[in-house]
N, CA and C of each residue as an Amber inpcrd file, in Angstrom:
protein
   240
  71.6640000-161.2720000 169.3380000  71.8080000-161.8860000 170.6370000
  71.2070000-163.2820000 170.5820000  71.8410000-164.1560000 171.2570000
  71.3850000-165.5300000 171.2800000  70.2100000-165.6560000 172.2400000
  69.1360000-166.3050000 171.7760000  67.9900000-166.5730000 172.6370000
  67.0550000-165.4050000 172.8570000  67.2300000-164.3200000 172.1270000
  66.3140000-163.1980000 172.3150000  65.6490000-162.8430000 170.9960000
  64.4760000-162.3440000 171.0920000  63.7620000-161.8780000 169.9060000
  62.9100000-160.6870000 170.3070000  62.5580000-159.9020000 169.3320000
  61.7160000-158.7470000 169.6380000  60.4690000-158.7930000 168.7750000
  59.4410000-158.2220000 169.2900000  58.1740000-158.1680000 168.5860000
  57.6960000-156.7210000 168.6310000  57.3470000-156.1660000 167.4790000
  56.9380000-154.7660000 167.4180000  55.6900000-154.5000000 168.2490000
  54.8220000-155.4890000 168.3650000  53.5790000-155.2760000 169.1110000
  53.6760000-155.7480000 170.5550000  54.8510000-156.1430000 170.9630000
  55.0330000-156.6540000 172.3130000  54.7150000-155.5650000 173.3330000
  53.9000000-155.8910000 174.3080000  53.5600000-154.9230000 175.3400000
  52.3920000-154.0220000 174.9850000  51.9200000-154.0850000 173.7760000
  50.7950000-153.2450000 173.3620000  49.5440000-154.1070000 173.2630000
  48.4530000-153.5710000 173.7170000  47.1810000-154.2770000 173.6350000
  46.2840000-153.5460000 172.6440000  45.6340000-154.3150000 171.8040000
  44.7030000-153.7190000 170.8520000  43.4670000-153.2530000 171.6050000
  43.0090000-152.0600000 171.2760000  41.8120000-151.5170000 171.9090000
  40.6650000-151.5750000 170.9190000  39.5450000-152.0940000 171.3790000
  38.3650000-152.1620000 170.5270000  37.6070000-150.8560000 170.6450000
  37.3360000-150.2470000 169.5230000  36.5350000-149.0330000 169.4750000
  35.1470000-149.4110000 168.9960000  34.1420000-149.2350000 169.8330000
  32.7710000-149.5550000 169.4310000  32.3400000-148.5210000 168.3990000
  32.1010000-148.9480000 167.1510000  31.7790000-147.9870000 166.0940000
  30.4240000-147.3300000 166.2990000  30.3530000-146.0760000 165.8790000
  29.1090000-145.3240000 165.9720000  28.5720000-145.0250000 164.5840000
  27.2720000-144.8930000 164.5190000  26.5840000-144.5060000 163.2900000
  26.7030000-142.9880000 163.1340000  26.4120000-142.4810000 161.9610000
  26.4350000-141.0350000 161.7350000  25.4190000-140.3010000 162.6030000
  24.3650000-141.0080000 163.0330000  23.3430000-140.3780000 163.8770000
  23.7840000-140.2890000 165.3360000  24.9030000-140.9360000 165.6860000
  25.4380000-140.8500000 167.0370000  25.1930000-142.0690000 167.9030000
  24.3460000-142.9940000 167.4680000  24.1010000-144.2020000 168.2520000
  25.1830000-145.2310000 167.9540000  25.3690000-146.1470000 168.8810000
  26.3300000-147.2120000 168.6470000  25.7830000-148.1870000 167.6190000
  26.6570000-148.6410000 166.7450000  26.2620000-149.6220000 165.7340000
  25.9920000-150.9570000 166.4170000  25.0530000-151.7020000 165.8710000
  24.7070000-153.0120000 166.4160000  24.9290000-154.0780000 165.3560000
  25.2220000-155.3050000 165.8140000  25.4210000-156.4050000 164.8900000
  24.0690000-156.8540000 164.3480000  23.9880000-156.9790000 163.0280000
  22.7530000-157.3970000 162.3820000  23.0570000-158.5210000 161.4120000
  22.0110000-159.2050000 160.9830000  22.1720000-160.3170000 160.0550000
  21.3410000-160.0520000 158.8120000  21.9830000-160.1860000 157.6590000
  21.3190000-159.9400000 156.3860000  20.2690000-161.0010000 156.1010000
  19.1890000-160.5620000 155.4790000  18.1430000-161.5000000 155.0970000
  17.9030000-161.4890000 153.5980000  18.8520000-160.9270000 152.8390000
  18.6870000-160.8420000 151.3930000  19.1660000-162.1220000 150.7170000
  18.6610000-162.3520000 149.5150000  19.0710000-163.5360000 148.7480000
  20.5220000-163.4130000 148.2940000  20.9650000-162.1830000 148.0330000
  22.3270000-161.9610000 147.5500000  23.3640000-162.2100000 148.6530000
  23.0420000-161.8420000 149.8900000  23.9570000-162.0200000 151.0290000
  23.2360000-162.6990000 152.1880000  22.8050000-163.9390000 152.0270000
  22.0410000-164.5830000 153.0990000  22.8810000-164.7940000 154.3600000
  22.2990000-164.4350000 155.4850000  22.9040000-164.6420000 156.8060000
  24.2300000-163.9160000 157.0140000  24.5230000-162.9180000 156.2030000
  25.7580000-162.1450000 156.3620000  25.6250000-161.2590000 157.6020000
  26.6530000-161.2660000 158.4480000  26.6780000-160.4470000 159.6510000
  27.3160000-159.1030000 159.2990000  26.7170000-158.0150000 159.7800000
  27.2650000-156.6840000 159.5270000  26.8860000-155.7560000 160.6720000
  27.5830000-154.6300000 160.7600000  27.2570000-153.6120000 161.7520000
  26.3670000-152.5740000 161.0970000  25.3240000-152.1810000 161.7920000
  24.4050000-151.1910000 161.2440000  23.7770000-150.3580000 162.3460000
  23.0750000-149.3290000 161.9360000  22.4050000-148.4270000 162.8600000
  21.2360000-149.1470000 163.5270000  21.0740000-148.9150000 164.8150000
  19.9680000-149.5560000 165.5280000  18.6240000-148.9940000 165.0980000
  18.6240000-147.8270000 164.4740000  17.3760000-147.2280000 164.0010000
  17.0250000-147.6530000 162.5790000  17.9350000-148.3210000 161.8790000
  17.6550000-148.7330000 160.5070000  16.5130000-149.7410000 160.4910000
  15.5610000-149.5050000 159.6450000  14.4380000-150.4160000 159.5140000
  13.3490000-150.2120000 160.5500000  13.4930000-149.1810000 161.3770000
  12.4560000-148.8920000 162.3620000  11.2230000-148.4100000 161.6210000
  10.0990000-148.9550000 161.9720000   8.8440000-148.5810000 161.3330000
   8.5600000-147.1090000 161.6220000   8.4740000-146.3010000 160.5700000
   8.2260000-144.8730000 160.7440000   6.8710000-144.5990000 161.3790000
   5.9630000-145.5600000 161.3220000   4.6600000-145.3820000 161.9540000
   4.7490000-145.5130000 163.4700000   5.8660000-146.0230000 163.9590000
   6.0710000-146.1850000 165.3970000   6.7150000-144.9230000 165.9690000
   6.0700000-143.7930000 165.7640000   6.6290000-142.5100000 166.1880000
   6.7380000-142.4330000 167.7020000   5.7400000-142.9080000 168.4090000
   5.7560000-142.8230000 169.8640000   6.9240000-143.6240000 170.4500000
   7.1530000-144.8240000 169.9540000   8.2630000-145.6320000 170.4420000
   9.6050000-144.9910000 170.1460000   9.7230000-144.4250000 168.9670000
  10.9750000-143.7580000 168.5960000  11.2110000-142.5330000 169.4690000
  10.1460000-141.7800000 169.7420000  10.2760000-140.6030000 170.6060000
  10.7100000-141.0010000 172.0090000  10.1690000-142.0950000 172.5220000
  10.5530000-142.5510000 173.8590000  12.0310000-142.9220000 173.9080000
  12.5170000-143.6080000 172.8660000  13.9430000-143.9730000 172.8170000
  14.8130000-142.7230000 172.7410000  14.3790000-141.7390000 171.9660000
  15.1520000-140.5020000 171.8370000  15.1550000-139.7170000 173.1480000
  14.0260000-139.7170000 173.8660000  13.9660000-139.0290000 175.1540000
  14.8990000-139.6840000 176.1620000  14.9490000-141.0150000 176.1740000
  15.8660000-141.7240000 177.0730000  17.3110000-141.3820000 176.7390000
  17.6100000-141.3310000 175.4440000  18.9710000-140.9950000 175.0110000
  19.3320000-139.5750000 175.4400000  18.3970000-138.6370000 175.2790000
  18.6230000-137.2530000 175.6780000  18.8570000-137.1610000 177.1800000
  18.0780000-137.9000000 177.9420000  18.2290000-137.8940000 179.3920000
  19.6100000-138.4100000 179.7960000  20.0760000-139.4770000 179.1610000
  21.4100000-140.0090000 179.4540000  22.4870000-138.9740000 179.1490000
  22.3340000-138.2740000 178.0230000  23.3150000-137.2550000 177.6540000
  23.3070000-136.1010000 178.6460000  22.1210000-135.7130000 179.1200000
  22.0290000-134.6370000 180.1040000  22.7280000-135.0290000 181.4010000
  22.5210000-136.2820000 181.8590000  23.1950000-136.7520000 183.0680000
  24.7070000-136.7760000 182.8710000  25.1390000-137.1810000 181.6970000
  26.5730000-137.2390000 181.4090000  27.1820000-135.8430000 181.4620000
  26.4890000-134.8690000 180.8890000  26.9810000-133.4870000 180.9060000
  27.0440000-132.9710000 182.3370000  26.0000000-133.2460000 183.1310000
  25.9890000-132.8130000 184.5300000  27.1500000-133.4260000 185.2960000
  27.3780000-134.7210000 185.1110000  28.4700000-135.4020000 185.8080000
  29.8210000-134.8120000 185.4360000  30.0170000-134.5380000 184.1530000
  31.2870000-133.9640000 183.7090000  31.4610000-132.5490000 184.2470000
  30.3780000-131.7910000 184.3170000  30.4410000-130.4180000 184.8230000
  30.7670000-130.4120000 186.3150000  30.1230000-131.3180000 187.0650000
  30.3590000-131.3920000 188.5070000  31.7550000-131.9050000 188.8350000
  32.3430000-132.6760000 187.9450000  33.6800000-133.2330000 188.1780000
  34.7680000-132.1720000 188.0490000  34.4360000-131.0480000 187.4270000
  35.4530000-129.9870000 187.2290000  35.6450000-129.1580000 188.4610000
């Protein structure tokens, strides 16, 4: 046809899927500080590199996460 063209992706929008770590948290953008890959941007776990001596802080973050999940479950249950 004269004056017409088609595009396979026409009308479709790409959806961004926020990647998750194996531990279940959302991956965060980080910047490398190594000599081999200086300033390289990558996605990584938000818990990576957390000081293991900071047990209290980690427990507080986990409790907040658990609370959010409990509210989410309650909301989904009440919606049924």
